Amino acid sequence: MKRSILFMLALVCAISTQVVAAGTPPVELSSKPNIVLLFSDDAGYGDFGFHGSVHFKTPHLDQLAASGVKLSQFYVTGATCGPSRAGLLSGRYQQRLGFEEINVPGIMSENSKLLGDEMGLPTDFSTMGNYLQELGYRTAVFGKWHMGVADRYHPLKRGFDEFYGFRGGARSFFAYSNPKKAKHENLIERNFGNYKEHEGYLTDALANETCAFIERSKDVPFFTYVSFNAVHTPMEPDPKDKGEFPQLEGKRRQVAQMTLSMDRACGQIINKLKELGLYENTIIVFSNDNGGPMDKNGSSNYPFAGVKGTQLEGGIRVPGLISWTGRLPAGAVYDKPMTTLDLIPTFVKAGGGNSDVLEGLDGVDMVPYLTGANKGRPHQTLHWKMETRGTIIDGDWKLLRFPDRPAELFNLAEDPGEQNNLATEKPELVKALFKKQFAWELELQRPLFMLRRQEEGWSARRADEFRVPPSASY
């Protein structure tokens, strides 16, 4: 009997040693990690301390970067808010769902009145919330929804147990003095149909509500999607930050102040996890929906060319941080392409599910790549499309297709700022990439919303205007 016990102890120790050696510390098999997705709006790639900003203050996000992995080549699936979020929440290229051209709701064309509330994320596809609910997670959205304002598109009908925020795409950071005069999609709503404006500054209110959700969900696995409307317009900093960043002026100063508020809110949420003893069993992700619009909100996408609405790197490459104590290395940088499409497979696998059997997803589980267990590329090829514009990244090569001029070709490994167009030097490669892009486009659904949107100023202008990266003195 004694020998049997000693043998079992030795076997357990051997197994534990092998697991630790593989870089994956043992955890309780029944313990699902909590998941917190922090998502900013229209932030500039260069406007964070962890990306080297010399003016902006983001101490809490900098600490998150130090505690986890920084994704240096992290992409969204669209260069504007709505399409990007459709890809994030569905785990599929949004063009597969017919969600391509329109930033729902409220496109700028007068013809949009013909569709109105009909525009939204199609309801015959599962969302990130649905997948995690099926694994036993309590789910919630805080902040901007922007996936349709009709009731059938509501978060509570799309896989989320709780909602506090607004259905539309942008609103004031302060409470409306006369809510009856505001559009209903811009009003603050708790769960379904309960409209009551928030108190104080909206970024703070979203953090407070998220912390309250974490508090009451601490005994079950939970997923919270914190969808800040910061630093999207209107440019309305918190009055308590009015003395910050005196070296900056105009919108540049305002966006720095709004970024500081958002960072403080992220810190409040992370500190709540630590206070409740949940931090070490929580996956925390921070990212942004598209590149900064620069002239709209004063953001900077340094060191990349391009802005929101363009498919240059400054329009589609975004900040990406992921932390999971004990499972992912701390202070690491991962430099191969990853995308928001990878979040659902990562969350599902971490939550005890099998993402390999979920049909239609376009992403991969990030963890084996981030731990070094898989040395390959998560994605050989990535695609973007909006109307007749198209972009493909294949390995280190990136091809941009335009409706009004020849295609452009760049080697991102050598020229991430997209300054040296090699299309005329490599015509065969251009042809091959065109064919790959066309083959992908044959898989897509026709756009559901067949209105040509009226481009906002920065996305209608030629990409050449944003070819030169902004000054490094950001």
Tab-separated table of C-alpha atoms in Angstrom:
chain	number	residue	atom	x	y	z
A	1	MET	CA	0.000	0.000	0.000
A	2	LYS	CA	2.818	2.365	0.958
A	3	ARG	CA	4.608	1.613	-2.318
A	4	SER	CA	1.441	2.347	-4.271
A	5	ILE	CA	1.033	5.722	-2.606
A	6	LEU	CA	4.681	6.622	-3.234
A	7	PHE	CA	4.338	5.558	-6.864
A	8	MET	CA	1.249	7.760	-7.343
A	9	LEU	CA	2.986	10.754	-5.764
A	10	ALA	CA	6.004	10.287	-7.999
A	11	LEU	CA	3.751	10.046	-11.073
A	12	VAL	CA	1.922	13.267	-10.187
A	13	CYS	CA	5.224	15.096	-9.649
A	14	ALA	CA	6.554	13.841	-12.993
A	15	ILE	CA	3.446	14.997	-14.845
A	16	SER	CA	3.576	18.411	-13.134
A	17	THR	CA	7.246	18.808	-14.057
A	18	GLN	CA	6.496	18.045	-17.712
A	19	VAL	CA	3.675	20.596	-17.805
A	20	VAL	CA	5.782	23.348	-16.268
A	21	ALA	CA	8.651	22.524	-18.616
A	22	ALA	CA	6.276	22.988	-21.533
A	23	GLY	CA	5.537	26.516	-20.366
A	24	THR	CA	1.960	25.786	-19.235
A	25	PRO	CA	1.679	25.724	-15.429
A	26	PRO	CA	-0.875	23.286	-14.045
A	27	VAL	CA	-4.281	24.731	-13.163
A	28	GLU	CA	-7.534	23.284	-11.933
A	29	LEU	CA	-9.166	21.665	-14.942
A	30	SER	CA	-12.580	22.916	-13.865
A	31	SER	CA	-11.402	26.527	-13.586
A	32	LYS	CA	-12.478	28.538	-16.613
A	33	PRO	CA	-10.635	31.845	-16.967
A	34	ASN	CA	-12.644	35.034	-16.851
A	35	ILE	CA	-12.298	37.171	-19.986
A	36	VAL	CA	-12.167	40.969	-20.173
A	37	LEU	CA	-12.003	42.624	-23.601
A	38	LEU	CA	-11.112	46.324	-23.386
A	39	PHE	CA	-11.811	48.038	-26.693
A	40	SER	CA	-11.139	51.680	-27.528
A	41	ASP	CA	-12.601	53.699	-30.392
A	42	ASP	CA	-10.628	55.604	-33.056
A	43	ALA	CA	-7.399	55.643	-31.034
A	44	GLY	CA	-4.127	56.300	-32.843
A	45	TYR	CA	-1.546	53.508	-32.948
A	46	GLY	CA	1.160	55.820	-31.629
A	47	ASP	CA	-0.846	57.354	-28.790
A	48	PHE	CA	0.169	54.930	-26.046
A	49	GLY	CA	3.140	54.758	-23.741
A	50	PHE	CA	3.694	51.098	-24.606
A	51	HIS	CA	4.158	52.211	-28.230
A	52	GLY	CA	6.658	54.869	-27.263
A	53	SER	CA	4.553	58.029	-27.058
A	54	VAL	CA	6.529	60.810	-25.420
A	55	HIS	CA	3.479	62.899	-24.471
A	56	PHE	CA	0.497	60.631	-23.834
A	57	LYS	CA	0.130	59.006	-20.417
A	58	THR	CA	-1.170	55.433	-20.331
A	59	PRO	CA	0.379	53.921	-17.173
A	60	HIS	CA	-2.237	51.225	-16.599
A	61	LEU	CA	-2.136	49.951	-20.165
A	62	ASP	CA	1.652	50.160	-20.083
A	63	GLN	CA	1.577	47.875	-17.046
A	64	LEU	CA	-0.786	45.520	-18.870
A	65	ALA	CA	1.729	45.381	-21.719
A	66	ALA	CA	4.485	44.594	-19.237
A	67	SER	CA	2.450	41.778	-17.702
A	68	GLY	CA	1.544	40.120	-20.984
A	69	VAL	CA	2.257	40.025	-24.693
A	70	LYS	CA	2.320	43.017	-27.008
A	71	LEU	CA	1.115	42.167	-30.515
A	72	SER	CA	3.157	44.380	-32.804
A	73	GLN	CA	1.345	43.346	-36.007
A	74	PHE	CA	-2.277	43.130	-34.888
A	75	TYR	CA	-5.038	43.857	-37.393
A	76	VAL	CA	-8.736	44.594	-37.486
A	77	THR	CA	-10.922	43.349	-40.338
A	78	GLY	CA	-12.178	46.769	-41.417
A	79	ALA	CA	-10.914	50.341	-41.459
A	80	THR	CA	-14.109	51.788	-39.948
A	81	CYS	CA	-16.006	51.136	-36.725
A	82	GLY	CA	-19.032	49.073	-37.799
A	83	PRO	CA	-17.387	46.596	-40.201
A	84	SER	CA	-14.464	46.153	-37.816
A	85	ARG	CA	-16.762	45.299	-34.895
A	86	ALA	CA	-18.799	42.926	-37.056
A	87	GLY	CA	-15.625	40.930	-37.730
A	88	LEU	CA	-14.607	41.038	-34.071
A	89	LEU	CA	-17.953	39.825	-32.744
A	90	SER	CA	-18.647	37.183	-35.404
A	91	GLY	CA	-15.126	35.763	-35.748
A	92	ARG	CA	-15.575	35.877	-39.533
A	93	TYR	CA	-14.619	38.286	-42.238
A	94	GLN	CA	-17.684	40.499	-42.068
A	95	GLN	CA	-17.981	40.411	-45.867
A	96	ARG	CA	-18.973	36.743	-45.523
A	97	LEU	CA	-22.067	38.011	-43.686
A	98	GLY	CA	-22.838	40.688	-46.251
A	99	PHE	CA	-21.706	43.396	-43.809
A	100	GLU	CA	-19.232	45.367	-45.847
A	101	GLU	CA	-19.707	48.952	-46.835
A	102	ILE	CA	-21.829	50.667	-44.263
A	103	ASN	CA	-21.011	51.993	-40.823
A	104	VAL	CA	-24.374	51.155	-39.224
A	105	PRO	CA	-26.490	52.876	-38.209
A	106	GLY	CA	-26.624	56.391	-39.623
A	107	ILE	CA	-24.654	56.348	-42.833
A	108	MET	CA	-24.467	59.843	-44.237
A	109	SER	CA	-26.477	59.346	-47.412
A	110	GLU	CA	-30.053	60.625	-47.480
A	111	ASN	CA	-30.994	57.281	-49.020
A	112	SER	CA	-30.153	55.567	-45.737
A	113	LYS	CA	-33.662	56.517	-44.607
A	114	LEU	CA	-34.929	53.763	-46.938
A	115	LEU	CA	-33.258	51.168	-44.729
A	116	GLY	CA	-33.110	52.839	-41.338
A	117	ASP	CA	-33.154	50.249	-38.582
A	118	GLU	CA	-32.829	47.380	-41.077
A	119	MET	CA	-29.052	47.750	-41.017
A	120	GLY	CA	-27.240	45.565	-38.488
A	121	LEU	CA	-25.166	42.458	-37.811
A	122	PRO	CA	-27.159	39.573	-39.374
A	123	THR	CA	-29.000	37.569	-36.748
A	124	ASP	CA	-28.418	34.138	-38.292
A	125	PHE	CA	-24.798	34.064	-37.101
A	126	SER	CA	-23.467	33.461	-33.605
A	127	THR	CA	-21.505	36.130	-31.776
A	128	MET	CA	-18.644	36.033	-29.326
A	129	GLY	CA	-21.258	36.278	-26.589
A	130	ASN	CA	-23.207	33.268	-27.911
A	131	TYR	CA	-20.116	31.070	-28.027
A	132	LEU	CA	-19.146	31.923	-24.449
A	133	GLN	CA	-22.687	31.623	-23.100
A	134	GLU	CA	-22.723	28.063	-24.414
A	135	LEU	CA	-19.636	27.384	-22.296
A	136	GLY	CA	-21.336	28.625	-19.134
A	137	TYR	CA	-20.082	32.211	-19.113
A	138	ARG	CA	-22.065	35.173	-17.847
A	139	THR	CA	-21.678	37.808	-20.563
A	140	ALA	CA	-22.038	41.574	-20.725
A	141	VAL	CA	-21.467	44.584	-22.999
A	142	PHE	CA	-20.614	48.025	-21.635
A	143	GLY	CA	-20.548	51.041	-23.932
A	144	LYS	CA	-20.865	51.359	-27.684
A	145	TRP	CA	-22.787	48.603	-29.516
A	146	HIS	CA	-23.019	49.856	-33.140
A	147	MET	CA	-24.275	46.543	-34.498
A	148	GLY	CA	-27.792	47.740	-35.334
A	149	VAL	CA	-30.363	49.787	-33.455
A	150	ALA	CA	-33.460	47.644	-34.103
A	151	ASP	CA	-34.584	45.490	-31.192
A	152	ARG	CA	-33.688	42.249	-32.953
A	153	TYR	CA	-30.028	43.355	-33.074
A	154	HIS	CA	-29.942	44.207	-29.369
A	155	PRO	CA	-27.044	42.746	-27.315
A	156	LEU	CA	-29.462	40.831	-25.084
A	157	LYS	CA	-30.636	38.991	-28.203
A	158	ARG	CA	-27.094	38.426	-29.498
A	159	GLY	CA	-25.497	36.377	-26.729
A	160	PHE	CA	-25.149	38.858	-23.892
A	161	ASP	CA	-26.831	38.652	-20.493
A	162	GLU	CA	-26.374	42.313	-19.592
A	163	PHE	CA	-26.003	45.590	-21.438
A	164	TYR	CA	-25.193	49.086	-20.273
A	165	GLY	CA	-24.429	51.583	-23.002
A	166	PHE	CA	-25.895	52.902	-26.235
A	167	ARG	CA	-26.948	51.160	-29.421
A	168	GLY	CA	-25.486	53.706	-31.845
A	169	GLY	CA	-21.993	54.663	-32.932
A	170	ALA	CA	-21.192	57.922	-31.136
A	171	ARG	CA	-22.631	60.237	-28.513
A	172	SER	CA	-21.704	62.878	-25.946
A	173	PHE	CA	-19.529	61.914	-22.996
A	174	PHE	CA	-21.900	63.885	-20.786
A	175	ALA	CA	-25.545	63.211	-19.986
A	176	TYR	CA	-28.105	64.789	-22.290
A	177	SER	CA	-29.976	67.548	-20.486
A	178	ASN	CA	-33.072	66.811	-22.579
A	179	PRO	CA	-32.965	63.119	-23.572
A	180	LYS	CA	-36.289	63.392	-25.397
A	181	LYS	CA	-34.580	65.434	-28.096
A	182	ALA	CA	-31.737	62.933	-28.597
A	183	LYS	CA	-31.849	59.944	-30.943
A	184	HIS	CA	-32.879	56.841	-29.043
A	185	GLU	CA	-29.835	54.908	-30.270
A	186	ASN	CA	-27.604	57.466	-28.543
A	187	LEU	CA	-29.326	57.270	-25.162
A	188	ILE	CA	-27.826	55.304	-22.305
A	189	GLU	CA	-29.772	52.069	-21.873
A	190	ARG	CA	-29.593	49.499	-19.093
A	191	ASN	CA	-30.416	46.040	-20.398
A	192	PHE	CA	-33.489	46.351	-22.648
A	193	GLY	CA	-35.545	49.530	-23.031
A	194	ASN	CA	-34.592	51.028	-19.682
A	195	TYR	CA	-33.275	54.449	-20.700
A	196	LYS	CA	-31.701	56.661	-18.077
A	197	GLU	CA	-28.771	58.979	-18.647
A	198	HIS	CA	-25.576	58.326	-16.724
A	199	GLU	CA	-24.067	60.504	-14.048
A	200	GLY	CA	-20.679	62.137	-14.482
A	201	TYR	CA	-18.267	61.355	-17.305
A	202	LEU	CA	-19.259	58.436	-19.539
A	203	THR	CA	-15.842	56.753	-19.580
A	204	ASP	CA	-15.952	56.631	-15.777
A	205	ALA	CA	-19.551	55.372	-15.808
A	206	LEU	CA	-18.601	52.465	-18.076
A	207	ALA	CA	-15.758	51.496	-15.741
A	208	ASN	CA	-18.050	51.701	-12.713
A	209	GLU	CA	-20.680	49.515	-14.340
A	210	THR	CA	-18.076	46.983	-15.476
A	211	CYS	CA	-16.660	46.746	-11.957
A	212	ALA	CA	-20.153	46.239	-10.536
A	213	PHE	CA	-20.732	43.402	-13.026
A	214	ILE	CA	-17.430	41.775	-12.051
A	215	GLU	CA	-18.365	42.062	-8.377
A	216	ARG	CA	-21.691	40.288	-8.797
A	217	SER	CA	-20.241	37.698	-11.198
A	218	LYS	CA	-17.149	36.805	-9.179
A	219	ASP	CA	-18.380	33.292	-8.370
A	220	VAL	CA	-18.988	32.259	-11.992
A	221	PRO	CA	-16.896	32.534	-15.161
A	222	PHE	CA	-17.673	35.814	-16.900
A	223	PHE	CA	-16.924	37.643	-20.130
A	224	THR	CA	-17.200	41.395	-20.424
A	225	TYR	CA	-16.798	43.419	-23.609
A	226	VAL	CA	-15.940	46.964	-22.524
A	227	SER	CA	-16.555	48.996	-25.651
A	228	PHE	CA	-15.386	52.521	-24.858
A	229	ASN	CA	-16.528	55.360	-27.101
A	230	ALA	CA	-13.264	57.100	-26.197
A	231	VAL	CA	-11.478	58.566	-28.068
A	232	HIS	CA	-14.084	58.982	-30.813
A	233	THR	CA	-15.558	62.413	-31.400
A	234	PRO	CA	-17.061	64.580	-29.951
A	235	MET	CA	-13.873	65.890	-28.385
A	236	GLU	CA	-15.047	66.184	-24.787
A	237	PRO	CA	-12.345	65.580	-22.176
A	238	ASP	CA	-13.198	65.048	-18.529
A	239	PRO	CA	-13.084	68.469	-16.795
A	240	LYS	CA	-10.890	67.032	-14.048
A	241	ASP	CA	-8.134	66.561	-16.644
A	242	LYS	CA	-8.272	70.144	-17.967
A	243	GLY	CA	-4.795	70.912	-16.617
A	244	GLU	CA	-3.136	67.908	-18.216
A	245	PHE	CA	-0.791	68.045	-21.226
A	246	PRO	CA	-0.113	71.805	-21.313
A	247	GLN	CA	2.581	71.197	-23.945
A	248	LEU	CA	-0.093	70.134	-26.459
A	249	GLU	CA	-2.743	72.220	-28.190
A	250	GLY	CA	-6.209	71.877	-29.718
A	251	LYS	CA	-7.498	68.415	-30.587
A	252	ARG	CA	-4.105	66.908	-29.843
A	253	ARG	CA	-4.408	68.010	-26.236
A	254	GLN	CA	-8.034	66.913	-26.026
A	255	VAL	CA	-7.360	63.426	-27.348
A	256	ALA	CA	-4.466	63.055	-24.895
A	257	GLN	CA	-6.801	63.967	-22.031
A	258	MET	CA	-9.489	61.564	-23.251
A	259	THR	CA	-6.897	58.794	-23.607
A	260	LEU	CA	-5.779	59.426	-20.034
A	261	SER	CA	-9.392	59.005	-18.854
A	262	MET	CA	-9.735	55.751	-20.766
A	263	ASP	CA	-6.465	54.417	-19.374
A	264	ARG	CA	-7.632	55.294	-15.865
A	265	ALA	CA	-10.882	53.396	-16.509
A	266	CYS	CA	-8.938	50.350	-17.706
A	267	GLY	CA	-6.834	50.543	-14.567
A	268	GLN	CA	-9.956	50.672	-12.397
A	269	ILE	CA	-11.278	47.483	-14.021
A	270	ILE	CA	-7.944	45.668	-13.696
A	271	ASN	CA	-7.620	46.742	-10.056
A	272	LYS	CA	-11.110	45.380	-9.340
A	273	LEU	CA	-9.988	41.998	-10.663
A	274	LYS	CA	-6.966	42.115	-8.351
A	275	GLU	CA	-9.048	43.235	-5.374
A	276	LEU	CA	-11.370	40.246	-5.793
A	277	GLY	CA	-8.523	37.771	-6.340
A	278	LEU	CA	-9.600	37.170	-9.942
A	279	TYR	CA	-6.711	38.738	-11.821
A	280	GLU	CA	-4.554	35.641	-12.153
A	281	ASN	CA	-7.437	33.687	-13.630
A	282	THR	CA	-8.489	36.337	-16.138
A	283	ILE	CA	-7.551	36.823	-19.772
A	284	ILE	CA	-7.327	40.569	-20.434
A	285	VAL	CA	-7.173	41.911	-23.978
A	286	PHE	CA	-6.843	45.528	-25.066
A	287	SER	CA	-7.272	46.703	-28.644
A	288	ASN	CA	-8.922	49.326	-30.841
A	289	ASP	CA	-11.462	49.231	-33.676
A	290	ASN	CA	-9.468	50.932	-36.468
A	291	GLY	CA	-6.758	53.483	-37.035
A	292	GLY	CA	-7.070	57.012	-35.723
A	293	PRO	CA	-8.779	59.551	-38.014
A	294	MET	CA	-6.085	62.155	-37.165
A	295	ASP	CA	-7.769	65.309	-38.468
A	296	LYS	CA	-11.056	64.361	-36.770
A	297	ASN	CA	-9.735	63.754	-33.270
A	298	GLY	CA	-6.060	64.724	-33.367
A	299	SER	CA	-4.813	61.130	-33.089
A	300	SER	CA	-1.486	59.844	-34.415
A	301	ASN	CA	-0.859	56.513	-36.170
A	302	TYR	CA	2.920	56.912	-36.064
A	303	PRO	CA	4.995	55.199	-37.397
A	304	PHE	CA	2.508	54.151	-40.076
A	305	ALA	CA	1.041	55.942	-43.053
A	306	GLY	CA	-2.716	56.032	-43.414
A	307	VAL	CA	-5.745	56.811	-41.276
A	308	LYS	CA	-9.158	55.417	-40.406
A	309	GLY	CA	-11.005	54.552	-43.621
A	310	THR	CA	-7.852	53.646	-45.574
A	311	GLN	CA	-6.291	50.207	-45.905
A	312	LEU	CA	-2.790	51.503	-45.325
A	313	GLU	CA	-1.241	50.187	-42.102
A	314	GLY	CA	-2.387	53.281	-40.211
A	315	GLY	CA	-5.993	52.377	-40.976
A	316	ILE	CA	-5.993	48.663	-40.118
A	317	ARG	CA	-3.038	47.901	-37.805
A	318	VAL	CA	-4.055	48.572	-34.213
A	319	PRO	CA	-2.679	48.248	-30.674
A	320	GLY	CA	-2.952	44.724	-29.304
A	321	LEU	CA	-2.220	43.515	-25.767
A	322	ILE	CA	-3.090	40.177	-24.178
A	323	SER	CA	-2.328	39.114	-20.620
A	324	TRP	CA	-3.019	35.784	-18.909
A	325	THR	CA	-0.961	35.260	-15.776
A	326	GLY	CA	0.932	31.977	-15.729
A	327	ARG	CA	-0.138	31.002	-19.228
A	328	LEU	CA	1.383	33.703	-21.429
A	329	PRO	CA	4.860	35.197	-21.077
A	330	ALA	CA	5.185	38.586	-19.403
A	331	GLY	CA	6.774	41.506	-21.232
A	332	ALA	CA	6.971	39.649	-24.535
A	333	VAL	CA	6.476	41.005	-28.050
A	334	TYR	CA	4.910	38.884	-30.774
A	335	ASP	CA	5.719	40.164	-34.253
A	336	LYS	CA	3.804	37.890	-36.636
A	337	PRO	CA	0.400	38.960	-37.983
A	338	MET	CA	-2.615	38.289	-35.811
A	339	THR	CA	-6.124	39.676	-36.048
A	340	THR	CA	-9.289	40.266	-34.044
A	341	LEU	CA	-10.647	37.176	-35.847
A	342	ASP	CA	-8.387	35.163	-33.536
A	343	LEU	CA	-10.110	36.241	-30.328
A	344	ILE	CA	-13.139	33.932	-30.513
A	345	PRO	CA	-11.072	30.746	-31.097
A	346	THR	CA	-8.729	31.818	-28.288
A	347	PHE	CA	-11.538	32.529	-25.829
A	348	VAL	CA	-13.487	29.381	-26.717
A	349	LYS	CA	-10.449	27.121	-26.309
A	350	ALA	CA	-9.486	28.779	-23.029
A	351	GLY	CA	-13.055	28.364	-21.795
A	352	GLY	CA	-13.000	24.622	-22.324
A	353	GLY	CA	-14.559	24.496	-25.782
A	354	ASN	CA	-13.255	23.155	-29.060
A	355	SER	CA	-12.914	26.009	-31.531
A	356	ASP	CA	-11.792	23.572	-34.227
A	357	VAL	CA	-15.355	22.272	-34.637
A	358	LEU	CA	-16.949	25.722	-34.926
A	359	GLU	CA	-17.735	26.083	-38.603
A	360	GLY	CA	-17.021	29.265	-40.488
A	361	LEU	CA	-14.548	30.962	-38.161
A	362	ASP	CA	-11.602	32.635	-39.868
A	363	GLY	CA	-9.257	32.896	-36.874
A	364	VAL	CA	-6.938	30.659	-34.873
A	365	ASP	CA	-6.247	30.008	-31.197
A	366	MET	CA	-3.514	32.502	-30.336
A	367	VAL	CA	-2.098	30.740	-27.275
A	368	PRO	CA	0.159	28.125	-28.954
A	369	TYR	CA	1.787	30.873	-31.021
A	370	LEU	CA	2.233	33.262	-28.107
A	371	THR	CA	3.783	30.593	-25.882
A	372	GLY	CA	6.137	29.431	-28.626
A	373	ALA	CA	4.589	25.962	-28.854
A	374	ASN	CA	3.790	26.720	-32.494
A	375	LYS	CA	6.629	28.473	-34.333
A	376	GLY	CA	4.699	28.976	-37.575
A	377	ARG	CA	2.731	31.942	-38.861
A	378	PRO	CA	-0.827	32.205	-37.503
A	379	HIS	CA	-1.905	33.563	-40.905
A	380	GLN	CA	-0.124	33.288	-44.220
A	381	THR	CA	-2.771	35.459	-45.871
A	382	LEU	CA	-5.144	38.185	-44.662
A	383	HIS	CA	-7.746	40.124	-46.675
A	384	TRP	CA	-9.623	43.430	-46.619
A	385	LYS	CA	-12.344	44.732	-48.902
A	386	MET	CA	-14.673	47.715	-48.997
A	387	GLU	CA	-16.525	48.373	-52.222
A	388	THR	CA	-13.941	48.160	-55.014
A	389	ARG	CA	-10.977	48.749	-52.733
A	390	GLY	CA	-9.146	45.607	-51.700
A	391	THR	CA	-5.993	44.623	-49.824
A	392	ILE	CA	-4.159	41.371	-49.299
A	393	ILE	CA	-1.217	40.559	-47.031
A	394	ASP	CA	0.566	37.358	-48.005
A	395	GLY	CA	3.634	36.645	-45.905
A	396	ASP	CA	5.550	39.919	-45.780
A	397	TRP	CA	3.976	41.266	-48.985
A	398	LYS	CA	1.043	43.642	-49.068
A	399	LEU	CA	-0.925	44.593	-52.172
A	400	LEU	CA	-3.423	47.472	-52.209
A	401	ARG	CA	-6.001	47.605	-55.007
A	402	PHE	CA	-7.666	50.902	-55.886
A	403	PRO	CA	-10.546	51.753	-58.226
A	404	ASP	CA	-8.880	54.823	-59.696
A	405	ARG	CA	-5.160	54.057	-60.084
A	406	PRO	CA	-2.642	51.203	-60.319
A	407	ALA	CA	-2.154	48.793	-57.440
A	408	GLU	CA	0.637	49.295	-54.931
A	409	LEU	CA	2.947	46.639	-53.486
A	410	PHE	CA	4.994	46.836	-50.292
A	411	ASN	CA	7.294	44.595	-48.298
A	412	LEU	CA	6.105	45.152	-44.723
A	413	ALA	CA	9.148	43.484	-43.176
A	414	GLU	CA	11.418	46.076	-44.769
A	415	ASP	CA	8.993	48.968	-45.250
A	416	PRO	CA	6.183	49.013	-42.640
A	417	GLY	CA	5.644	52.709	-43.359
A	418	GLU	CA	4.657	51.818	-46.966
A	419	GLN	CA	6.944	54.355	-48.612
A	420	ASN	CA	8.533	52.245	-51.355
A	421	ASN	CA	6.022	50.962	-53.919
A	422	LEU	CA	7.505	47.882	-55.617
A	423	ALA	CA	4.589	47.076	-57.936
A	424	THR	CA	6.410	47.945	-61.165
A	425	GLU	CA	9.442	45.909	-60.096
A	426	LYS	CA	7.479	42.733	-59.329
A	427	PRO	CA	4.623	42.434	-61.848
A	428	GLU	CA	4.349	38.646	-61.485
A	429	LEU	CA	3.903	38.921	-57.731
A	430	VAL	CA	1.266	41.611	-58.247
A	431	LYS	CA	-0.582	39.298	-60.623
A	432	ALA	CA	-0.383	36.364	-58.187
A	433	LEU	CA	-1.705	38.449	-55.300
A	434	PHE	CA	-4.541	39.800	-57.433
A	435	LYS	CA	-5.571	36.207	-58.161
A	436	LYS	CA	-5.511	35.278	-54.472
A	437	GLN	CA	-7.606	38.286	-53.584
A	438	PHE	CA	-10.130	37.542	-56.346
A	439	ALA	CA	-10.387	33.909	-55.222
A	440	TRP	CA	-11.227	35.056	-51.684
A	441	GLU	CA	-13.789	37.541	-52.951
A	442	LEU	CA	-15.626	34.741	-54.760
A	443	GLU	CA	-16.353	33.231	-51.323
A	444	LEU	CA	-18.147	36.356	-50.069
A	445	GLN	CA	-21.804	37.209	-49.831
A	446	ARG	CA	-23.183	40.171	-51.730
A	447	PRO	CA	-23.440	43.233	-49.487
A	448	LEU	CA	-26.771	43.322	-47.678
A	449	PHE	CA	-26.956	47.088	-47.671
A	450	MET	CA	-26.769	48.092	-51.304
A	451	LEU	CA	-26.275	51.786	-50.766
A	452	ARG	CA	-23.128	53.547	-51.764
A	453	ARG	CA	-22.175	55.371	-48.641
A	454	GLN	CA	-21.196	58.999	-48.728
A	455	GLU	CA	-17.587	58.883	-47.666
A	456	GLU	CA	-16.509	60.996	-44.749
A	457	GLY	CA	-13.799	63.422	-45.724
A	458	TRP	CA	-10.764	61.469	-44.564
A	459	SER	CA	-11.815	58.219	-46.251
A	460	ALA	CA	-12.788	59.766	-49.571
A	461	ARG	CA	-9.472	61.517	-50.086
A	462	ARG	CA	-6.677	59.795	-51.904
A	463	ALA	CA	-4.493	57.639	-49.712
A	464	ASP	CA	-1.523	59.551	-51.126
A	465	GLU	CA	-2.405	62.422	-48.808
A	466	PHE	CA	-1.573	60.182	-45.859
A	467	ARG	CA	1.460	58.507	-47.397
A	468	VAL	CA	4.027	60.238	-45.208
A	469	PRO	CA	3.957	59.022	-41.591
A	470	PRO	CA	3.443	61.749	-38.969
A	471	SER	CA	6.329	63.247	-37.058
A	472	ALA	CA	8.058	61.108	-34.471
A	473	SER	CA	7.549	63.888	-31.918
A	474	TYR	CA	4.151	62.498	-31.070
